[in-house]
XYZ file of C-alpha atoms in Angstrom:
770
model
C -16.105 -20.341 24.212
C -13.213 -21.441 21.990
C -14.274 -19.050 19.261
C -14.013 -16.113 21.655
C -10.482 -17.075 22.609
C -9.658 -16.818 18.883
C -11.545 -13.499 18.713
C -9.483 -12.239 21.631
C -6.234 -13.341 19.955
C -7.277 -11.567 16.734
C -8.173 -8.446 18.717
C -4.771 -8.344 20.397
C -2.952 -9.035 17.101
C -4.882 -6.337 15.251
C -4.206 -3.967 18.161
C -0.454 -4.297 17.539
C -0.895 -3.903 13.764
C -3.277 -0.990 14.265
C -0.736 0.760 16.477
C 1.733 0.492 13.590
C -0.540 1.626 10.762
C -2.169 4.219 13.014
C 1.037 5.982 14.009
C 2.141 5.888 10.360
C -0.932 7.902 9.423
C -1.081 10.193 12.432
C 2.626 11.007 12.283
C 1.563 13.818 9.968
C 0.028 15.525 13.004
C 3.236 16.258 14.830
C 6.054 15.784 12.313
C 4.962 17.981 9.386
C 5.993 21.348 10.818
C 9.337 20.285 12.263
C 10.381 18.278 9.208
C 9.051 20.845 6.739
C 11.030 23.650 8.410
C 14.115 21.459 8.984
C 14.271 22.780 12.532
C 16.837 20.120 13.476
C 18.314 16.912 12.093
C 15.642 14.302 11.551
C 16.869 12.062 14.362
C 16.517 14.934 16.860
C 12.945 15.579 15.707
C 12.179 11.869 16.020
C 13.598 11.723 19.556
C 11.417 14.665 20.614
C 8.335 13.056 19.031
C 9.148 9.720 20.658
C 9.325 11.323 24.104
C 5.992 13.022 23.432
C 4.401 9.693 22.536
C 5.731 7.928 25.635
C 4.460 10.718 27.912
C 1.166 10.989 26.053
C 0.138 7.350 26.358
C -0.016 7.639 30.129
C -2.544 10.467 29.681
C -4.959 8.401 27.585
C -6.422 6.198 30.287
C -9.570 8.251 30.722
C -10.439 8.113 27.030
C -10.778 4.330 26.816
C -14.518 4.495 27.549
C -15.209 5.868 24.057
C -14.728 2.441 22.501
C -16.548 0.649 25.356
C -19.772 2.651 25.524
C -19.389 5.931 23.621
C -20.960 4.673 20.367
C -23.291 1.803 21.317
C -25.217 0.825 24.433
C -23.471 -2.350 25.705
C -26.213 -3.179 28.227
C -28.488 -4.085 25.291
C -25.954 -6.447 23.695
C -24.748 -9.882 24.728
C -21.151 -10.943 25.144
C -20.849 -12.637 21.684
C -22.403 -9.623 19.969
C -20.008 -7.185 21.628
C -17.028 -9.352 20.717
C -18.165 -9.537 17.088
C -18.528 -5.741 17.002
C -15.006 -5.258 18.347
C -13.543 -7.833 15.938
C -15.225 -6.236 12.902
C -14.070 -2.810 14.043
C -10.416 -3.778 14.373
C -10.193 -5.761 11.118
C -11.752 -2.859 9.218
C -9.568 -0.297 10.941
C -6.320 -2.066 10.066
C -7.244 -2.342 6.383
C -8.636 1.169 6.072
C -5.704 2.954 7.703
C -3.198 0.892 5.750
C -4.980 1.832 2.518
C -4.634 5.544 3.309
C -1.010 5.083 4.336
C -0.208 3.306 1.073
C -1.462 6.261 -0.963
C 0.067 8.834 1.371
C -3.230 10.403 2.468
C -3.691 11.598 6.058
C -7.025 10.606 7.574
C -8.609 10.584 10.999
C -8.207 7.526 13.188
C -10.934 8.999 15.394
C -13.440 9.127 12.527
C -12.521 5.634 11.386
C -13.010 4.193 14.896
C -16.311 6.000 15.466
C -17.868 4.937 12.170
C -16.502 1.387 12.365
C -18.089 0.918 15.779
C -21.247 2.612 14.491
C -21.450 0.428 11.372
C -20.775 -2.837 13.212
C -23.161 -2.027 16.052
C -25.875 -0.935 13.604
C -25.528 -4.215 11.673
C -25.760 -6.371 14.814
C -28.687 -4.295 16.134
C -30.542 -4.652 12.834
C -30.053 -8.423 12.862
C -31.377 -8.627 16.456
C -34.462 -6.560 15.645
C -35.211 -8.608 12.497
C -34.742 -11.898 14.353
C -37.054 -10.660 17.125
C -39.801 -10.327 14.497
C -41.059 -6.992 15.795
C -39.913 -3.411 16.012
C -38.606 -0.923 13.476
C -35.883 1.608 12.836
C -36.454 3.216 16.227
C -35.663 -0.043 17.966
C -32.409 -0.335 15.985
C -31.310 3.141 17.010
C -32.018 2.301 20.632
C -28.849 0.229 20.516
C -26.831 3.272 19.356
C -25.635 6.098 21.590
C -26.902 8.674 19.082
C -26.244 11.720 21.287
C -22.572 10.824 21.600
C -22.252 10.093 17.866
C -23.759 13.419 16.804
C -21.611 15.261 19.329
C -18.468 13.683 17.893
C -19.468 14.497 14.306
C -20.335 18.104 15.176
C -17.077 18.600 17.042
C -15.038 17.302 14.115
C -16.791 19.405 11.459
C -16.727 22.560 13.585
C -13.043 22.104 14.359
C -12.172 21.979 10.643
C -13.932 25.290 9.901
C -12.489 27.043 12.940
C -8.991 25.664 12.244
C -8.968 27.124 8.724
C -10.163 30.577 9.788
C -7.930 30.882 12.861
C -4.882 29.422 11.110
C -5.139 31.877 8.203
C -5.689 34.885 10.477
C -2.877 34.117 12.953
C -0.384 33.429 10.164
C -1.357 36.665 8.376
C -0.838 38.737 11.517
C 2.392 36.926 12.387
C 3.810 37.466 8.920
C 2.795 41.132 9.003
C 4.757 41.443 12.239
C 7.868 39.464 11.314
C 7.925 39.386 7.440
C 9.952 36.737 5.608
C 13.183 38.456 6.620
C 12.414 38.181 10.317
C 15.901 38.383 11.849
C 15.581 42.066 12.868
C 11.994 41.768 14.125
C 12.895 38.628 16.042
C 15.251 40.593 18.282
C 12.441 43.038 19.097
C 9.403 40.827 19.518
C 10.784 37.285 19.529
C 10.955 36.863 23.301
C 7.353 38.013 23.886
C 6.046 35.957 20.980
C 8.057 32.961 22.163
C 6.859 33.388 25.730
C 3.246 33.406 24.570
C 3.809 30.380 22.334
C 5.539 28.298 24.998
C 2.944 29.308 27.595
C 0.245 28.178 25.188
C 2.005 24.853 24.784
C 2.336 24.512 28.552
C -1.383 25.181 28.899
C -2.059 22.638 26.163
C 0.004 19.949 27.904
C -1.755 20.584 31.220
C -5.254 20.527 29.731
C -4.577 17.340 27.798
C -2.575 15.669 30.534
C -4.791 16.253 33.541
C -7.842 14.873 31.765
C -6.972 11.201 31.949
C -3.483 10.615 33.300
C -3.161 7.148 34.766
C -0.622 8.292 37.378
C -2.606 11.280 38.775
C -5.284 10.862 41.407
C -8.516 12.877 41.269
C -7.395 15.577 43.726
C -4.188 16.280 41.808
C -6.011 16.437 38.478
C -8.657 18.749 39.982
C -5.985 21.101 41.394
C -4.317 21.365 37.993
C -7.662 22.047 36.336
C -8.649 24.767 38.824
C -5.287 26.540 38.613
C -4.625 26.151 34.902
C -4.898 29.862 34.059
C -2.636 30.841 36.966
C -0.051 28.307 35.822
C -0.368 29.562 32.231
C 0.208 33.162 33.372
C 3.277 32.236 35.370
C 4.504 30.207 32.386
C 4.134 33.213 30.098
C 6.231 35.437 32.346
C 8.833 32.746 32.953
C 9.181 31.732 29.291
C 9.307 35.335 28.100
C 12.113 36.166 30.527
C 14.020 33.017 29.593
C 13.629 33.643 25.851
C 14.817 37.250 26.217
C 17.915 36.164 28.146
C 18.720 33.537 25.488
C 18.253 36.069 22.684
C 20.591 38.551 24.399
C 23.248 36.073 25.436
C 23.184 33.265 22.847
C 21.480 34.965 19.879
C 19.176 31.963 19.494
C 16.293 31.794 17.053
C 13.326 31.500 19.439
C 11.277 29.705 16.783
C 13.466 26.592 17.061
C 12.639 25.698 20.694
C 9.012 26.592 19.989
C 8.809 24.171 17.066
C 10.500 21.388 19.021
C 8.268 22.002 22.039
C 5.219 22.051 19.761
C 6.300 18.771 18.205
C 6.551 17.232 21.664
C 3.149 18.620 22.669
C 1.323 17.408 19.559
C 2.994 13.995 19.760
C 1.790 13.800 23.333
C -1.717 14.870 22.288
C -1.750 12.272 19.523
C -0.819 9.503 21.942
C -3.288 10.721 24.573
C -6.139 11.374 22.152
C -5.754 8.614 19.578
C -4.396 5.642 21.504
C -8.014 4.712 22.245
C -8.524 4.426 18.481
C -5.974 1.623 18.305
C -6.349 -0.354 21.534
C -9.703 0.827 22.930
C -11.707 -1.931 21.213
C -9.217 -4.740 22.039
C -9.077 -3.662 25.698
C -12.881 -3.508 25.717
C -12.975 -7.052 24.340
C -10.475 -8.185 26.958
C -12.576 -6.616 29.728
C -15.727 -8.330 28.412
C -13.940 -11.680 28.158
C -12.628 -11.418 31.738
C -16.074 -10.447 33.032
C -17.835 -13.565 31.703
C -15.284 -16.030 33.069
C -17.285 -16.473 36.298
C -20.712 -16.374 34.610
C -22.683 -19.596 34.190
C -24.171 -18.644 30.798
C -21.698 -16.261 29.111
C -23.379 -16.461 25.682
C -26.497 -14.683 26.958
C -24.733 -12.336 29.375
C -25.364 -8.657 28.618
C -22.454 -6.243 28.905
C -23.495 -3.710 31.563
C -19.971 -4.064 32.928
C -18.641 -1.977 30.002
C -20.567 1.024 31.362
C -18.340 1.160 34.407
C -15.518 3.770 34.462
C -12.121 2.296 33.727
C -8.497 3.324 33.952
C -6.153 1.275 31.845
C -3.038 -0.266 33.283
C -0.085 2.121 32.933
C 2.227 -0.710 31.829
C -0.116 -1.660 28.996
C -0.183 1.970 27.907
C 3.613 2.199 28.016
C 3.914 -0.992 25.947
C 1.561 0.522 23.360
C 3.625 3.700 23.390
C 6.818 1.706 22.818
C 5.267 0.003 19.775
C 4.168 3.346 18.347
C 7.557 4.929 18.988
C 9.380 2.048 17.284
C 7.024 2.253 14.306
C 7.682 5.952 13.988
C 11.373 5.242 13.392
C 11.121 2.322 10.963
C 7.835 2.634 9.069
C 8.379 4.172 5.609
C 4.663 4.830 5.158
C 4.857 7.396 7.971
C 7.282 9.372 5.788
C 4.924 9.078 2.821
C 1.955 10.563 4.684
C 4.111 13.317 6.190
C 5.541 14.136 2.759
C 2.009 14.730 1.422
C 1.288 17.493 3.944
C 4.772 18.996 3.613
C 4.545 19.159 -0.183
C 1.060 20.661 -0.193
C 2.239 23.474 2.085
C 5.771 24.096 0.809
C 6.794 27.630 -0.098
C 8.669 26.739 -3.285
C 7.673 25.083 -6.549
C 8.437 21.445 -7.158
C 6.914 18.130 -8.112
C 3.139 18.256 -7.664
C 1.879 14.906 -6.454
C -1.746 15.556 -7.408
C -3.265 16.187 -10.828
C -5.582 19.108 -11.504
C -9.306 18.412 -11.008
C -12.318 20.481 -12.093
C -13.510 21.605 -8.603
C -9.988 22.841 -7.798
C -9.858 24.878 -11.015
C -13.221 26.465 -10.179
C -12.104 27.314 -6.641
C -8.862 28.891 -7.885
C -10.753 31.015 -10.436
C -13.173 32.168 -7.721
C -10.367 33.079 -5.327
C -8.492 34.945 -8.056
C -11.652 36.934 -8.821
C -12.088 37.801 -5.129
C -8.435 38.833 -4.837
C -8.781 41.000 -7.917
C -11.899 42.671 -6.465
C -10.194 43.566 -3.191
C -7.099 44.663 -5.072
C -9.181 47.171 -7.039
C -10.893 48.705 -4.003
C -7.807 48.786 -1.745
C -5.796 52.034 -1.786
C -2.397 51.752 -3.442
C -0.568 52.946 -0.319
C -1.991 50.093 1.752
C -1.285 47.555 -0.978
C 2.329 48.665 -1.219
C 2.817 48.429 2.540
C 1.304 44.952 2.675
C 3.378 43.868 -0.323
C 6.550 44.917 1.470
C 5.622 42.788 4.492
C 4.861 39.764 2.306
C 7.786 40.148 -0.075
C 8.771 36.517 -0.711
C 11.946 37.575 -2.520
C 13.447 38.005 0.947
C 12.781 34.350 1.687
C 16.126 32.610 1.218
C 15.944 29.207 2.910
C 19.221 27.902 4.273
C 19.879 24.207 3.528
C 20.044 21.975 6.584
C 23.040 19.857 7.546
C 21.923 17.064 5.200
C 21.692 19.499 2.279
C 17.879 19.544 2.162
C 16.148 22.894 1.706
C 13.276 23.627 4.147
C 9.790 23.508 2.639
C 8.788 26.592 4.681
C 10.314 28.769 7.365
C 10.330 28.414 11.141
C 7.713 31.126 11.666
C 5.078 29.162 9.751
C 6.104 25.942 11.488
C 5.701 27.612 14.888
C 2.287 29.049 13.978
C 1.137 25.635 12.730
C 1.966 24.008 16.037
C 0.726 26.799 18.325
C -2.630 27.225 16.580
C -3.232 23.471 16.415
C -2.297 23.040 20.083
C -4.554 25.893 21.228
C -7.530 24.707 19.179
C -7.202 21.131 20.422
C -6.840 22.248 24.041
C -9.797 24.652 23.667
C -11.954 21.886 22.219
C -10.880 19.550 25.000
C -11.824 22.123 27.646
C -15.315 22.275 26.070
C -15.411 18.458 26.086
C -15.737 18.390 22.300
C -14.206 15.329 20.621
C -11.760 16.441 17.942
C -9.738 14.844 15.194
C -6.126 15.882 15.742
C -5.373 14.936 12.124
C -8.080 17.189 10.712
C -7.105 20.136 12.890
C -3.359 19.945 12.232
C -3.768 19.329 8.482
C -6.241 22.174 7.964
C -4.112 24.565 10.035
C -1.052 23.668 7.934
C -2.974 24.356 4.722
C -4.519 27.564 6.112
C -1.150 29.061 7.102
C 0.183 28.424 3.579
C -2.376 30.842 2.098
C -1.219 34.111 3.720
C 2.382 33.132 2.908
C 1.413 32.920 -0.784
C 2.834 29.442 -0.972
C 0.111 28.588 -3.476
C 1.090 30.693 -6.485
C -0.628 30.761 -9.869
C 1.615 27.945 -11.122
C 0.922 25.582 -8.224
C -2.413 26.609 -6.677
C -4.645 24.340 -8.742
C -2.528 21.272 -7.920
C -2.305 22.110 -4.217
C -6.059 22.735 -3.982
C -6.624 19.444 -5.832
C -4.492 17.721 -3.217
C -6.388 19.309 -0.333
C -9.744 18.357 -1.892
C -8.474 14.812 -2.412
C -7.501 14.559 1.255
C -10.802 16.047 2.442
C -12.708 13.770 0.068
C -10.799 10.905 1.627
C -12.152 11.938 5.015
C -15.743 11.494 3.849
C -14.657 8.289 2.153
C -13.251 7.146 5.498
C -16.578 7.566 7.271
C -18.617 5.844 4.566
C -16.259 2.929 3.970
C -15.545 2.441 7.683
C -19.233 2.101 8.531
C -20.095 -0.013 5.484
C -17.121 -2.388 5.695
C -17.493 -2.886 9.448
C -21.207 -3.620 9.030
C -20.488 -6.217 6.324
C -17.714 -7.899 8.316
C -19.806 -7.926 11.497
C -22.678 -9.561 9.588
C -20.373 -12.204 8.100
C -18.871 -13.053 11.490
C -22.301 -13.104 13.185
C -23.709 -15.744 10.819
C -20.573 -17.772 10.001
C -18.790 -17.400 13.355
C -15.415 -19.185 13.423
C -15.169 -19.950 9.685
C -16.051 -16.426 8.635
C -13.787 -14.907 11.273
C -10.765 -16.877 10.087
C -11.458 -16.184 6.395
C -11.821 -12.444 7.005
C -8.635 -12.406 9.098
C -6.702 -14.238 6.338
C -8.070 -11.843 3.714
C -6.968 -8.895 5.844
C -3.478 -10.360 6.140
C -3.223 -10.851 2.378
C -4.359 -7.286 1.638
C -1.817 -5.897 4.099
C 0.976 -7.860 2.411
C -0.145 -6.729 -1.022
C -0.243 -3.067 0.011
C 3.476 -3.216 0.849
C 4.309 -3.898 -2.812
C 1.973 -1.155 -3.997
C 3.575 1.321 -1.601
C 7.110 0.431 -2.712
C 6.177 0.991 -6.351
C 4.476 4.340 -5.655
C 7.377 5.569 -3.551
C 9.893 4.644 -6.233
C 7.891 6.560 -8.843
C 7.524 9.552 -6.537
C 11.205 9.669 -5.668
C 12.137 9.515 -9.356
C 9.745 12.348 -10.172
C 10.998 14.414 -7.231
C 14.584 13.861 -8.346
C 13.795 15.098 -11.834
C 12.108 18.223 -10.511
C 14.638 18.951 -7.764
C 17.671 18.210 -9.942
C 21.105 17.131 -8.738
C 22.083 20.073 -6.600
C 24.501 22.425 -8.327
C 26.815 19.811 -9.881
C 26.531 20.100 -13.667
C 28.218 16.727 -14.246
C 25.752 14.892 -12.004
C 22.870 16.729 -13.640
C 24.045 15.719 -17.137
C 24.503 12.094 -16.041
C 20.975 12.056 -14.601
C 19.590 13.498 -17.843
C 21.433 10.882 -19.879
C 19.883 8.099 -17.797
C 16.432 9.669 -18.134
C 16.687 10.007 -21.912
C 17.885 6.445 -22.343
C 15.134 5.166 -20.066
C 12.494 7.153 -21.984
C 13.532 5.586 -25.308
C 13.782 2.136 -23.697
C 10.268 2.478 -22.275
C 9.086 3.637 -25.693
C 10.271 0.303 -27.135
C 8.273 -1.598 -24.517
C 5.127 0.405 -25.209
C 5.431 0.061 -29.003
C 5.886 -3.689 -28.609
C 2.864 -4.053 -26.305
C 0.683 -1.961 -28.587
C 1.721 -4.031 -31.593
C 1.007 -7.336 -29.861
C -2.286 -6.071 -28.454
C -3.400 -4.767 -31.828
C -2.546 -8.028 -33.584
C -4.534 -10.114 -31.083
C -7.180 -7.424 -30.400
C -6.329 -7.686 -26.696
C -8.134 -4.751 -25.116
C -6.564 -5.191 -21.677
C -3.020 -5.270 -23.088
C -3.736 -2.135 -25.118
C -5.163 -0.366 -22.083
C -2.046 -1.249 -20.100
C 0.136 0.118 -22.924
C -1.950 3.287 -23.096
C -1.582 3.821 -19.348
C 2.181 3.267 -19.643
C 2.343 5.893 -22.398
C 0.357 8.360 -20.305
C 2.618 7.744 -17.328
C 5.738 8.229 -19.458
C 4.300 11.464 -20.845
C 3.702 12.663 -17.295
C 7.252 11.709 -16.298
C 8.439 13.599 -19.353
C 7.303 16.849 -17.767
C 9.736 16.194 -14.936
C 12.477 15.394 -17.432
C 11.866 18.682 -19.233
C 12.115 20.501 -15.917
C 15.486 18.773 -15.418
C 16.637 19.893 -18.884
C 15.642 23.474 -18.121
C 17.379 23.424 -14.736
C 20.521 21.915 -16.245
C 20.641 24.634 -18.912
C 20.506 27.247 -16.149
C 23.442 25.584 -14.378
C 25.765 26.084 -17.353
C 28.392 28.636 -16.326
C 28.910 30.017 -19.824
C 26.151 31.997 -21.468
C 26.370 30.268 -24.853
C 23.382 30.830 -27.131
C 24.184 27.654 -29.085
C 24.174 25.571 -25.875
C 20.884 27.138 -24.788
C 19.413 26.332 -28.223
C 20.557 22.711 -27.918
C 18.816 22.281 -24.561
C 15.642 23.864 -25.950
C 15.729 21.516 -28.955
C 16.202 18.510 -26.652
C 13.120 19.593 -24.680
C 11.128 19.914 -27.902
C 12.222 16.527 -29.267
C 11.436 14.757 -25.989
C 8.026 16.392 -25.731
C 7.085 15.503 -29.325
C 8.374 11.935 -28.960
C 6.259 11.274 -25.867
C 3.226 13.013 -27.363
C 3.403 10.852 -30.510
C 3.804 7.725 -28.377
C 0.773 8.650 -26.271
C -1.326 9.262 -29.392
C -0.124 5.988 -30.926
C -1.140 3.909 -27.904
C -4.376 5.829 -27.365
C -5.578 5.459 -30.953
C -5.014 1.697 -30.973
C -6.739 1.210 -27.612
C -9.729 3.369 -28.601
C -10.167 1.426 -31.852
C -10.238 -1.992 -30.181
C -12.156 -0.736 -27.125
C -14.971 0.371 -29.450
C -15.048 -3.156 -30.947
C -14.004 -2.020 -34.422
C -12.567 -4.469 -36.898
C -8.840 -5.155 -36.528
C -6.086 -4.952 -39.121
C -6.190 -7.203 -42.163
C -3.699 -10.023 -42.580
C -1.530 -8.059 -44.992
C -1.603 -4.967 -42.752
C -0.609 -7.079 -39.754
C 2.325 -8.602 -41.614
C 3.532 -5.219 -42.877
C 3.099 -3.497 -39.537
C 4.893 -6.284 -37.662
C 7.943 -5.817 -39.899
C 7.884 -2.038 -39.356
C 7.637 -2.471 -35.572
C 10.555 -4.919 -35.582
C 12.675 -2.373 -37.467
C 11.554 0.399 -35.092
C 12.539 -1.612 -32.036
C 15.947 -2.309 -33.535
C 16.715 1.368 -34.242
C 15.241 2.620 -30.986
C 17.382 0.094 -29.097
C 20.476 1.472 -30.794
C 19.459 5.001 -29.830
C 18.771 4.033 -26.209
C 22.061 2.143 -25.841
C 24.079 4.911 -27.508
C 22.638 7.567 -25.180
C 23.148 5.392 -22.093
C 26.787 4.695 -23.014
C 27.424 8.180 -24.434
C 28.554 6.451 -27.638
C 27.963 8.988 -30.396
C 30.686 7.909 -32.808
C 28.322 6.283 -35.337
C 25.839 9.124 -35.637
C 25.941 9.247 -39.447
C 25.256 5.522 -39.777
C 22.387 5.746 -37.306
C 20.934 8.732 -39.109
C 20.970 6.831 -42.428
C 19.289 3.789 -40.851
C 16.563 5.949 -39.351
C 16.023 7.762 -42.644
C 15.684 4.404 -44.430
C 13.089 3.323 -41.866
C 11.155 6.547 -42.298
C 11.131 6.054 -46.063
C 9.864 2.524 -45.525
C 7.013 3.812 -43.344
C 6.147 6.483 -45.931
C 6.063 3.802 -48.623
C 3.671 1.694 -46.519
C 1.550 4.800 -46.064
C 1.286 5.388 -49.816
C 0.605 1.722 -50.529
C -2.253 1.718 -48.027
C -3.827 4.696 -49.808
C -3.616 2.818 -53.105
C -4.969 -0.427 -51.609
C -7.929 1.354 -50.056
C -9.115 2.246 -53.600
C -8.862 -1.270 -54.998
C -9.674 -3.495 -52.022
C -12.460 -3.463 -49.466
C -11.041 -1.981 -46.273
C -13.337 -0.463 -43.660
C -12.909 3.275 -43.383
C -12.097 3.121 -39.665
C -9.459 0.430 -40.097
C -7.825 2.303 -42.976
C -7.785 5.541 -41.015
C -6.340 3.772 -37.964
C -3.575 2.197 -40.033
C -2.656 5.519 -41.656
C -2.679 7.267 -38.273
C -0.448 4.731 -36.540
C 1.994 4.740 -39.462
C 2.235 8.512 -39.106
C 2.810 8.248 -35.361
C 5.456 5.548 -35.882
C 7.353 7.839 -38.234
C 7.052 10.661 -35.714
C 8.353 8.440 -32.904
C 11.414 7.339 -34.869
C 12.154 10.855 -36.108
C 11.986 12.547 -32.715
C 13.977 9.757 -31.041
C 16.738 10.338 -33.608
C 16.571 14.110 -33.045
C 16.868 13.527 -29.286
C 19.961 11.388 -29.958
C 21.604 14.189 -31.936
C 20.821 16.812 -29.292
C 22.348 14.551 -26.643
C 25.481 14.295 -28.772
C 25.703 18.084 -28.902
C 25.281 18.297 -25.125
C 27.773 15.589 -24.164
C 30.271 15.617 -27.034
C 30.035 18.899 -28.914
C 33.354 18.152 -30.610
C 31.639 15.231 -32.407
C 28.443 17.018 -33.226
C 29.473 18.136 -36.710
C 27.713 21.422 -36.471
C 28.018 22.294 -40.174
C 26.256 19.073 -41.033
C 23.623 19.526 -38.362
C 22.824 22.991 -39.589
C 21.900 21.471 -42.949
C 19.444 19.095 -41.315
C 15.921 20.433 -40.816
C 15.189 21.119 -37.151
C 11.509 20.437 -37.703
C 10.109 17.493 -39.553
C 9.223 18.170 -43.183
C 5.574 18.585 -43.984
C 4.339 15.086 -44.650
C 1.552 16.326 -46.888
C 4.162 17.400 -49.415
C 5.817 13.980 -49.308
C 2.771 11.777 -49.606
C 1.071 11.238 -52.887
C -2.660 11.922 -52.933
C -3.074 8.294 -53.748
């Protein structure tokens, strides 16, 4: 029995960890709308969500049976087998949710729990049937509660489709009623709309709360259920009257209390609905362990006791709620997941976290074709009227107290919360299991469409993000079932040794994910800063640009050095790392160019020369990073295809050129960082000497290729990388001069600069034909 004490300890430990990683992922459910709309300072939003969690955990008692008997039939399994299933489920759940949190992707804790239990139970059932020596697939499925599993899957898929349709329609009608400039319409219809919204939330709280509250007896819960509609009607009248009085007397924006109330309601629903996902299996293991204490042969005892109805201890639920609430305040991964949903639904342009993918491009083209078709057949009068109601030029978001601009307005935030709350409560009334994450995420994406938040310049990236998240949902189900089955099998055959090894591996992976998350967040924050700029302060913006330019040249030195070393030693992995660094720098360069453009717009004077300087800086930066990317890519492709490396003489010559490049690029980087532009002429001469040296090496290689036996591919590679090296040095020097014009125009020597060619001379005219 000692092994099961260790299993129980692991279950309780993973329950605490799962509460932390679970709330970090599911925070997207109830925080996205309030944070995206900046309805209140963040600490106020967090207090409201915390209260919702604490109240919600006391409503989750009746849902604990899902983990005990909702997926497998415990009466057909012995005590050790049930404990192994629970252990495999919790170890998999912790790792899977933490993986999604690290990459900022919202997923469903309900789906992960269901498929982890399914995978582990299926593995144990298969082992039992095989060991019995008789039976087939039908006997394996006898261990699984297939009706419950299919019901859960159907409810989740149906809820996603319904959420998208209803969310789009309600937001379209709401925007038609209020428009983006909703102040005037709010005085007319705000109280009625607010009364309906708050009544809906009241109904939602009652439906969710009465289902499994640990502090309500059966008669009280039944009374609430029988009189729900009456209570909802009274709530509508009461809230409408209250909202109208507040609008008349205090001129309040009725959307603010709605959003805060919706945040509370969804936080409560999350705690009530999803707490079972985190502690259901550990509490089931604890119940099984307690049951076999008075049994003479616990190892062969079947678990019929898990079929009995159970209500969890309210104090245990409150302790779980306290852990979740504390995590909500301190866990940075919760902010990462929330930021993903906020950014995908934001009204304005900005840094796009996801790259374009082919399916997203096809979907956008299809939607554009459909829009064009309806635009052609719709009368102009109707189109003009609709356009006036959806005129986004009237959307002028007001920065919050901390200076942050809302990602979308309060109307959309309110619709997000009301639609999600109503759909979840409707599904609950039909006894359909739902994923609160799927419903709230899809509603948030659906309401962004009528608001035209996904314009031509951002649609493909937003759709790519949505497809990535949805793809992650399917990935969740597959990986959850597979990983849990593998872990359950390992623990079944290796018992204590395997259990400890898997637990240690899980701990290591959790520790490692913290470093990965820190790195990703740092990169994201840097990219967001470049896109968002430095407010309206031109000095801060110029300082940020200076740091970016210097860092770009400094990173260029690192990449050139790694490529050179990798090419000399034919180290494919080092070259691949350098290529990836060059690609990443090129991607970051797009954000830098956005910063340059924004800074040029912040200049108070409309000086054509200044505008030209900014444009030239953008061009030089773009060409520098493009040449660097080509340089690293060509070298990696050559070695990756197992072609012959450079000859000894080529290596010696190229090493000297790279050393000279690093020296001049270091001077450029340091000069930009320190704004030291006093030795521009000397630097220009040094760079020109280096370029001449590279051209000479280029010509000599052409001559050598006639006399000596060089492979065609190696000769072409050497000529190509010499060309890219010259390009890199040239455009770095041009960037230096444009920085001097931006920061110290009095030193720029404009007459001299006008004599310099703004584009690089045609190399074909400079190189001899050999």
